Amino acid sequence: MIEVIKHIDDQIDLISMKNEQLEVVVSNYGCTIIKVIMADKNGHKDDVVLGYDDFTQYQTLDAYLGALVGRVANRIKAGQFRLNGQDYHLAVNNGPNHLHGGIKGFSYQVFDYTIEDEHTLKLHYLSKDGEEGYPGDLDLTVIYTLKDDTLTAHYQATSSADTLINITNHSYFNLSGHKENIYQHTLQIHASQFACVDSDGLTTGELKDVEGTPFDFRQPALIGERVEQDDEQLKIGKGFDHPFLFDTQSNQVILTHEPTGRQLIVSTTLPQAQIYTANYLDGRLGKYGERYYARDAVCIETQNMPDAIHLEEHPTTLLKKGETCDEITSYQFKVIQ
Ligand code: BGC
């Protein structure tokens, strides 16, 4: 069942998508995933994503809790790029670089929406030519579907001119229900390479094999045994804040919290994910009166290569006029015994 459960104001709503296994609350503001409520192996329900009780925090703060991120997720060097012989200047909002679509990226925009049927919510946003410095009118449709224990996000975009796109969702997962940090969460990532970053978090273009490093999650490993290791890239990122390049085309990331039996399986058409261990959460007030700190959650941001426009010969983030960007990421919230 899908129903509107709250009007935040005359434009912004909270919408509940619910079945016997899962309740997902989303907002048409930034397509934000506000809550994901699931049972543990004993039937006890908890909310497994971070968020805010006070809605204005989504509108004013910068950690992108639960938000859809775009036009281009992650950083673009110096907020500049050249396309078809023209220079474009984007908002610089993260040190010397452009981050997550700029000052008022998609995370901070109101989408119009329709409830299509009992499983399907369709959201839509038209981003105007020049918005945050990007070329082209970009027409974005986001379809959230809830079936059984799986939430699927389907992104489709077209543009009136060649432009850049790299859409992701920035949910902060904590399968314990935020009863503890993520040290006891087991992570498995089917990725034999990761991308290095510099001290501003910008991808450098260097790819490294995970073999023999704390980044090797090809076999499941506890995040707590890895994230504080003495490793140059972990120090630069203040933890994991790196793109992992997938070896497989489905079920690429599996996050498990053994004590509760909760497991999240992420499957995507995209080639990689930024794995981010909430390194910059700073004690801000979150849902249920709790404060959020570094390592309180992990983000699994499926996407193309950050700063692809500067690093790739044929940038995967280029959306040509007349073409359609079409990507799907699904999140299966399982209970294992
Ligand atoms: C980035 C981090 C950033 C965080 C919150 C992540 O996707 O990789 O460096 O701090 O988002 O903005």
CSV table of C-alpha atoms and ligand atoms in Angstrom, one decimal:
chain,number,residue,atom,x,y,z
A,1,MET,CA,0.0,0.0,0.0
A,2,ILE,CA,1.2,3.5,-0.7
A,3,GLU,CA,-0.3,6.6,1.0
A,4,VAL,CA,0.5,10.1,1.9
A,5,ILE,CA,1.0,10.2,5.6
A,6,LYS,CA,2.0,13.9,6.1
A,7,HIS,CA,2.0,17.2,4.4
A,8,ILE,CA,5.2,19.1,5.4
A,9,ASP,CA,4.0,22.2,3.5
A,10,ASP,CA,1.9,22.8,0.4
A,11,GLN,CA,4.6,21.2,-1.8
A,12,ILE,CA,6.4,18.6,0.3
A,13,ASP,CA,4.8,15.3,1.4
A,14,LEU,CA,5.9,12.2,3.3
A,15,ILE,CA,4.7,9.1,1.5
A,16,SER,CA,4.6,5.6,3.1
A,17,MET,CA,5.2,2.5,1.0
A,18,LYS,CA,4.3,-0.5,3.0
A,19,ASN,CA,3.8,-4.2,2.9
A,20,GLU,CA,4.1,-7.1,5.4
A,21,GLN,CA,7.9,-7.1,5.4
A,22,LEU,CA,8.9,-3.5,5.0
A,23,GLU,CA,7.8,0.1,5.5
A,24,VAL,CA,9.7,2.7,3.5
A,25,VAL,CA,8.8,6.4,4.0
A,26,VAL,CA,10.0,8.7,1.3
A,27,SER,CA,9.6,12.4,0.6
A,28,ASN,CA,9.1,14.1,-2.8
A,29,TYR,CA,11.7,16.5,-1.5
A,30,GLY,CA,14.9,15.2,-3.0
A,31,CYS,CA,13.3,11.7,-3.4
A,32,THR,CA,14.6,11.3,0.1
A,33,ILE,CA,14.3,7.9,1.8
A,34,ILE,CA,13.3,9.0,5.3
A,35,LYS,CA,12.7,5.7,7.0
A,36,VAL,CA,13.1,2.0,6.3
A,37,ILE,CA,11.5,-0.1,9.0
A,38,MET,CA,12.2,-3.8,9.0
A,39,ALA,CA,12.0,-6.7,11.5
A,40,ASP,CA,15.0,-8.5,13.0
A,41,LYS,CA,15.3,-12.3,13.4
A,42,ASN,CA,13.1,-12.1,16.5
A,43,GLY,CA,10.4,-10.0,14.8
A,44,HIS,CA,11.5,-6.8,16.5
A,45,LYS,CA,11.1,-3.8,14.2
A,46,ASP,CA,13.7,-1.0,13.8
A,47,ASP,CA,14.4,1.8,11.4
A,48,VAL,CA,17.7,0.9,9.5
A,49,VAL,CA,18.5,4.3,7.9
A,50,LEU,CA,19.6,7.5,9.5
A,51,GLY,CA,17.5,10.7,9.1
A,52,TYR,CA,16.0,13.6,10.8
A,53,ASP,CA,12.7,14.2,12.8
A,54,ASP,CA,12.8,17.9,12.0
A,55,PHE,CA,12.2,18.2,8.3
A,56,THR,CA,14.0,21.5,8.0
A,57,GLN,CA,17.3,19.7,8.6
A,58,TYR,CA,16.9,17.9,5.3
A,59,GLN,CA,16.5,21.4,3.7
A,60,THR,CA,19.5,23.1,5.4
A,61,LEU,CA,22.1,20.5,6.3
A,62,ASP,CA,24.8,19.0,4.1
A,63,ALA,CA,25.1,15.2,4.8
A,64,TYR,CA,22.5,14.1,2.2
A,65,LEU,CA,20.9,11.7,4.6
A,66,GLY,CA,18.7,9.4,2.4
A,67,ALA,CA,18.7,11.8,-0.5
A,68,LEU,CA,18.9,11.3,-4.2
A,69,VAL,CA,22.0,13.0,-5.4
A,70,GLY,CA,22.5,14.7,-8.8
A,71,ARG,CA,22.9,15.9,-11.5
A,72,VAL,CA,26.4,14.5,-10.7
A,73,ALA,CA,27.1,12.7,-7.6
A,74,ASN,CA,30.5,13.1,-5.9
A,75,ARG,CA,33.2,15.6,-6.9
A,76,ILE,CA,34.0,17.4,-10.1
A,77,LYS,CA,37.5,18.9,-10.0
A,78,ALA,CA,37.5,22.7,-9.5
A,79,GLY,CA,33.8,22.7,-10.5
A,80,GLN,CA,34.8,23.1,-14.2
A,81,PHE,CA,34.6,21.0,-17.3
A,82,ARG,CA,34.8,21.4,-21.0
A,83,LEU,CA,32.2,19.8,-23.3
A,84,ASN,CA,31.8,20.3,-27.1
A,85,GLY,CA,34.4,23.1,-27.0
A,86,GLN,CA,32.6,25.1,-24.3
A,87,ASP,CA,33.7,25.7,-20.7
A,88,TYR,CA,31.2,25.2,-17.9
A,89,HIS,CA,31.5,26.5,-14.4
A,90,LEU,CA,29.6,24.8,-11.6
A,91,ALA,CA,29.0,25.8,-8.0
A,92,VAL,CA,32.1,25.1,-5.9
A,93,ASN,CA,30.7,23.8,-2.6
A,94,ASN,CA,33.3,21.4,-1.2
A,95,GLY,CA,36.8,22.8,-0.7
A,96,PRO,CA,38.0,23.7,-4.2
A,97,ASN,CA,35.6,21.3,-5.9
A,98,HIS,CA,31.9,20.8,-6.9
A,99,LEU,CA,30.1,18.1,-4.8
A,100,HIS,CA,26.8,16.2,-5.2
A,101,GLY,CA,25.3,18.5,-7.9
A,102,GLY,CA,26.1,21.8,-6.2
A,103,ILE,CA,24.6,24.2,-3.7
A,104,LYS,CA,21.0,23.3,-4.7
A,105,GLY,CA,21.4,19.9,-6.3
A,106,PHE,CA,18.6,17.4,-6.7
A,107,SER,CA,18.7,16.5,-3.0
A,108,TYR,CA,17.2,20.0,-2.3
A,109,GLN,CA,14.6,20.1,-5.1
A,110,VAL,CA,10.8,19.3,-4.9
A,111,PHE,CA,9.7,16.5,-7.2
A,112,ASP,CA,6.2,16.2,-8.5
A,113,TYR,CA,4.8,12.7,-8.0
A,114,THR,CA,2.0,10.2,-8.7
A,115,ILE,CA,1.1,7.0,-6.9
A,116,GLU,CA,0.9,4.6,-9.8
A,117,ASP,CA,-0.3,1.5,-8.0
A,118,GLU,CA,0.0,-0.2,-4.7
A,119,HIS,CA,3.7,-0.9,-5.2
A,120,THR,CA,4.9,2.0,-7.4
A,121,LEU,CA,5.6,5.7,-6.7
A,122,LYS,CA,6.7,7.8,-9.7
A,123,LEU,CA,8.6,11.1,-9.1
A,124,HIS,CA,9.6,13.6,-11.6
A,125,TYR,CA,11.8,16.7,-11.8
A,126,LEU,CA,12.7,19.0,-14.7
A,127,SER,CA,16.1,20.6,-14.1
A,128,LYS,CA,16.5,23.8,-16.1
A,129,ASP,CA,19.3,24.5,-18.5
A,130,GLY,CA,22.0,26.3,-16.5
A,131,GLU,CA,20.8,25.0,-13.1
A,132,GLU,CA,23.9,24.8,-10.9
A,133,GLY,CA,25.9,25.5,-14.1
A,134,TYR,CA,25.0,22.4,-16.0
A,135,PRO,CA,23.9,22.6,-19.7
A,136,GLY,CA,20.6,21.3,-21.0
A,137,ASP,CA,17.1,20.9,-19.6
A,138,LEU,CA,17.3,17.6,-17.8
A,139,ASP,CA,14.1,15.6,-17.4
A,140,LEU,CA,14.4,13.0,-14.6
A,141,THR,CA,11.9,10.3,-13.6
A,142,VAL,CA,12.5,8.2,-10.5
A,143,ILE,CA,10.4,5.2,-9.9
A,144,TYR,CA,10.4,3.6,-6.5
A,145,THR,CA,8.9,0.2,-6.3
A,146,LEU,CA,8.3,-1.8,-3.1
A,147,LYS,CA,7.8,-5.6,-3.6
A,148,ASP,CA,8.2,-8.1,-0.8
A,149,ASP,CA,11.5,-7.2,0.9
A,150,THR,CA,12.9,-5.2,-2.0
A,151,LEU,CA,12.9,-1.5,-2.7
A,152,THR,CA,13.9,-0.7,-6.3
A,153,ALA,CA,15.0,2.7,-7.6
A,154,HIS,CA,14.7,3.2,-11.3
A,155,TYR,CA,16.2,6.4,-12.7
A,156,GLN,CA,15.5,7.6,-16.3
A,157,ALA,CA,16.8,10.9,-17.7
A,158,THR,CA,16.9,12.7,-21.0
A,159,SER,CA,18.4,16.1,-21.8
A,160,SER,CA,17.8,18.8,-24.4
A,161,ALA,CA,21.6,19.2,-24.8
A,162,ASP,CA,24.7,17.2,-24.1
A,163,THR,CA,25.2,17.2,-20.3
A,164,LEU,CA,26.6,15.2,-17.4
A,165,ILE,CA,24.7,12.9,-15.1
A,166,ASN,CA,25.5,10.5,-12.2
A,167,ILE,CA,22.5,9.9,-10.0
A,168,THR,CA,22.8,8.0,-6.8
A,169,ASN,CA,21.0,7.5,-3.5
A,170,HIS,CA,22.8,8.6,-0.3
A,171,SER,CA,21.1,6.5,2.4
A,172,TYR,CA,23.1,5.9,5.5
A,173,PHE,CA,22.4,2.3,6.5
A,174,ASN,CA,22.7,0.9,10.1
A,175,LEU,CA,21.1,-2.5,10.3
A,176,SER,CA,21.3,-2.5,14.1
A,177,GLY,CA,18.7,0.2,14.1
A,178,HIS,CA,21.3,2.6,15.3
A,179,LYS,CA,21.8,0.7,18.5
A,180,GLU,CA,25.5,0.7,17.9
A,181,ASN,CA,28.0,1.8,15.2
A,182,ILE,CA,28.8,-0.2,12.1
A,183,TYR,CA,31.9,-2.0,13.4
A,184,GLN,CA,29.9,-5.2,13.9
A,185,HIS,CA,28.5,-5.0,10.4
A,186,THR,CA,29.9,-7.4,7.9
A,187,LEU,CA,30.5,-6.1,4.4
A,188,GLN,CA,31.0,-8.0,1.2
A,189,ILE,CA,31.8,-6.2,-2.1
A,190,HIS,CA,32.4,-8.0,-5.3
A,191,ALA,CA,35.1,-5.6,-6.4
A,192,SER,CA,38.7,-6.4,-7.1
A,193,GLN,CA,39.7,-2.8,-7.6
A,194,PHE,CA,39.0,0.6,-5.9
A,195,ALA,CA,39.8,4.1,-6.9
A,196,CYS,CA,42.2,6.3,-5.0
A,197,VAL,CA,41.3,9.7,-3.7
A,198,ASP,CA,43.2,12.8,-2.7
A,199,SER,CA,42.9,14.8,0.5
A,200,ASP,CA,39.9,16.7,-0.9
A,201,GLY,CA,38.1,13.3,-1.6
A,202,LEU,CA,38.6,13.8,-5.3
A,203,THR,CA,39.3,10.7,-7.4
A,204,THR,CA,42.9,10.9,-8.7
A,205,GLY,CA,42.5,8.4,-11.6
A,206,GLU,CA,44.6,5.8,-9.9
A,207,LEU,CA,43.0,2.4,-9.5
A,208,LYS,CA,44.4,-0.1,-7.1
A,209,ASP,CA,43.9,-3.8,-6.6
A,210,VAL,CA,42.2,-4.6,-3.3
A,211,GLU,CA,44.4,-7.7,-2.9
A,212,GLY,CA,46.4,-7.5,0.3
A,213,THR,CA,44.7,-4.2,1.4
A,214,PRO,CA,41.9,-3.3,3.9
A,215,PHE,CA,39.8,-2.7,0.8
A,216,ASP,CA,39.5,-6.4,0.0
A,217,PHE,CA,35.9,-7.3,0.9
A,218,ARG,CA,35.6,-10.0,-1.8
A,219,GLN,CA,35.1,-12.3,1.2
A,220,PRO,CA,32.8,-10.9,3.9
A,221,ALA,CA,34.7,-8.9,6.6
A,222,LEU,CA,33.8,-6.9,9.6
A,223,ILE,CA,33.9,-3.1,8.9
A,224,GLY,CA,35.4,-2.6,12.4
A,225,GLU,CA,38.4,-4.8,11.6
A,226,ARG,CA,39.2,-2.8,8.5
A,227,VAL,CA,38.2,0.9,8.7
A,228,GLU,CA,40.8,2.0,11.3
A,229,GLN,CA,43.7,0.1,9.8
A,230,ASP,CA,47.0,1.9,9.1
A,231,ASP,CA,46.5,2.5,5.4
A,232,GLU,CA,47.4,5.6,3.4
A,233,GLN,CA,44.1,5.7,1.5
A,234,LEU,CA,42.0,5.1,4.6
A,235,LYS,CA,43.9,7.9,6.3
A,236,ILE,CA,43.4,10.3,3.4
A,237,GLY,CA,39.6,9.4,3.3
A,238,LYS,CA,39.3,9.4,7.1
A,239,GLY,CA,37.8,6.0,6.6
A,240,PHE,CA,36.2,4.4,3.6
A,241,ASP,CA,35.1,7.1,1.1
A,242,HIS,CA,36.1,5.4,-2.1
A,243,PRO,CA,34.7,4.0,-5.3
A,244,PHE,CA,34.7,0.2,-5.5
A,245,LEU,CA,34.7,-1.2,-9.1
A,246,PHE,CA,32.4,-4.1,-9.4
A,247,ASP,CA,33.4,-7.5,-10.9
A,248,THR,CA,29.8,-8.8,-11.1
A,249,GLN,CA,26.6,-7.4,-12.6
A,250,SER,CA,24.2,-8.2,-9.7
A,251,ASN,CA,24.2,-8.6,-5.9
A,252,GLN,CA,27.4,-6.5,-5.8
A,253,VAL,CA,27.3,-5.4,-2.2
A,254,ILE,CA,26.0,-7.4,0.8
A,255,LEU,CA,25.9,-5.8,4.3
A,256,THR,CA,25.0,-8.0,7.2
A,257,HIS,CA,24.5,-7.4,10.9
A,258,GLU,CA,24.7,-10.9,12.4
A,259,PRO,CA,23.4,-10.0,15.9
A,260,THR,CA,20.0,-9.0,14.5
A,261,GLY,CA,20.1,-11.2,11.4
A,262,ARG,CA,19.4,-8.2,9.1
A,263,GLN,CA,21.0,-8.2,5.7
A,264,LEU,CA,21.0,-5.7,2.9
A,265,ILE,CA,21.7,-6.9,-0.6
A,266,VAL,CA,22.4,-4.1,-3.2
A,267,SER,CA,22.1,-5.0,-6.8
A,268,THR,CA,22.7,-2.4,-9.6
A,269,THR,CA,23.1,-1.8,-13.3
A,270,LEU,CA,25.8,0.7,-12.4
A,271,PRO,CA,29.5,-0.3,-12.5
A,272,GLN,CA,30.6,0.8,-9.1
A,273,ALA,CA,29.7,2.2,-5.7
A,274,GLN,CA,31.2,4.8,-3.4
A,275,ILE,CA,31.4,3.1,0.0
A,276,TYR,CA,31.3,5.8,2.7
A,277,THR,CA,31.6,5.1,6.4
A,278,ALA,CA,29.9,8.4,7.4
A,279,ASN,CA,33.3,9.9,8.2
A,280,TYR,CA,32.1,13.4,8.5
A,281,LEU,CA,29.1,12.9,10.8
A,282,ASP,CA,29.8,15.2,13.6
A,283,GLY,CA,27.3,14.6,16.4
A,284,ARG,CA,24.3,16.3,14.7
A,285,LEU,CA,20.8,15.5,16.0
A,286,GLY,CA,19.0,12.8,14.1
A,287,LYS,CA,15.8,10.8,14.4
A,288,TYR,CA,14.5,9.5,17.8
A,289,GLY,CA,16.6,12.1,19.6
A,290,GLU,CA,19.9,10.3,18.7
A,291,ARG,CA,23.1,12.0,17.8
A,292,TYR,CA,25.1,10.8,14.7
A,293,TYR,CA,28.8,10.3,14.6
A,294,ALA,CA,31.4,9.0,12.2
A,295,ARG,CA,31.1,5.2,11.7
A,296,ASP,CA,27.4,5.3,12.7
A,297,ALA,CA,26.4,4.2,9.2
A,298,VAL,CA,27.6,3.1,5.8
A,299,CYS,CA,26.5,4.6,2.5
A,300,ILE,CA,26.5,2.4,-0.6
A,301,GLU,CA,26.3,5.0,-3.4
A,302,THR,CA,25.9,3.1,-6.7
A,303,GLN,CA,27.2,5.3,-9.5
A,304,ASN,CA,29.6,5.8,-12.4
A,305,MET,CA,33.2,6.9,-11.8
A,306,PRO,CA,33.3,10.2,-9.8
A,307,ASP,CA,34.9,13.0,-11.9
A,308,ALA,CA,34.6,10.8,-15.0
A,309,ILE,CA,34.5,13.9,-17.2
A,310,HIS,CA,38.2,14.5,-16.3
A,311,LEU,CA,39.4,10.9,-15.9
A,312,GLU,CA,37.8,8.8,-18.6
A,313,GLU,CA,38.4,9.0,-22.4
A,314,HIS,CA,34.7,8.2,-23.0
A,315,PRO,CA,33.1,9.6,-19.8
A,316,THR,CA,30.4,7.3,-18.5
A,317,THR,CA,28.7,10.4,-17.0
A,318,LEU,CA,28.1,12.0,-20.3
A,319,LEU,CA,24.4,12.1,-21.4
A,320,LYS,CA,24.0,13.1,-25.0
A,321,LYS,CA,21.0,14.9,-26.3
A,322,GLY,CA,18.5,12.4,-27.5
A,323,GLU,CA,19.9,9.5,-25.4
A,324,THR,CA,18.3,8.1,-22.3
A,325,CYS,CA,20.2,7.4,-19.0
A,326,ASP,CA,18.5,4.4,-17.6
A,327,GLU,CA,19.8,2.8,-14.4
A,328,ILE,CA,18.3,0.6,-11.7
A,329,THR,CA,19.5,-0.1,-8.1
A,330,SER,CA,17.6,-2.4,-5.8
A,331,TYR,CA,17.9,-2.8,-2.0
A,332,GLN,CA,16.8,-6.2,-0.6
A,333,PHE,CA,16.3,-6.1,3.1
A,334,LYS,CA,16.5,-9.7,4.2
A,335,VAL,CA,16.2,-11.4,7.6
A,336,ILE,CA,18.6,-14.4,8.0
A,337,GLN,CA,18.5,-16.7,11.0
B,1,BGC,C1,31.3,11.7,-0.2
B,1,BGC,C2,31.9,12.2,1.0
B,1,BGC,C3,31.0,13.3,1.6
B,1,BGC,C4,29.6,12.7,1.8
B,1,BGC,C5,28.6,13.7,2.4
B,1,BGC,C6,29.9,11.2,0.1
B,1,BGC,O1,29.3,10.7,-1.0
B,1,BGC,O2,32.1,10.8,-0.9
B,1,BGC,O3,33.2,12.7,0.8
B,1,BGC,O4,31.5,13.9,2.7
B,1,BGC,O5,29.1,12.2,0.6
B,1,BGC,O6,28.6,14.8,1.6
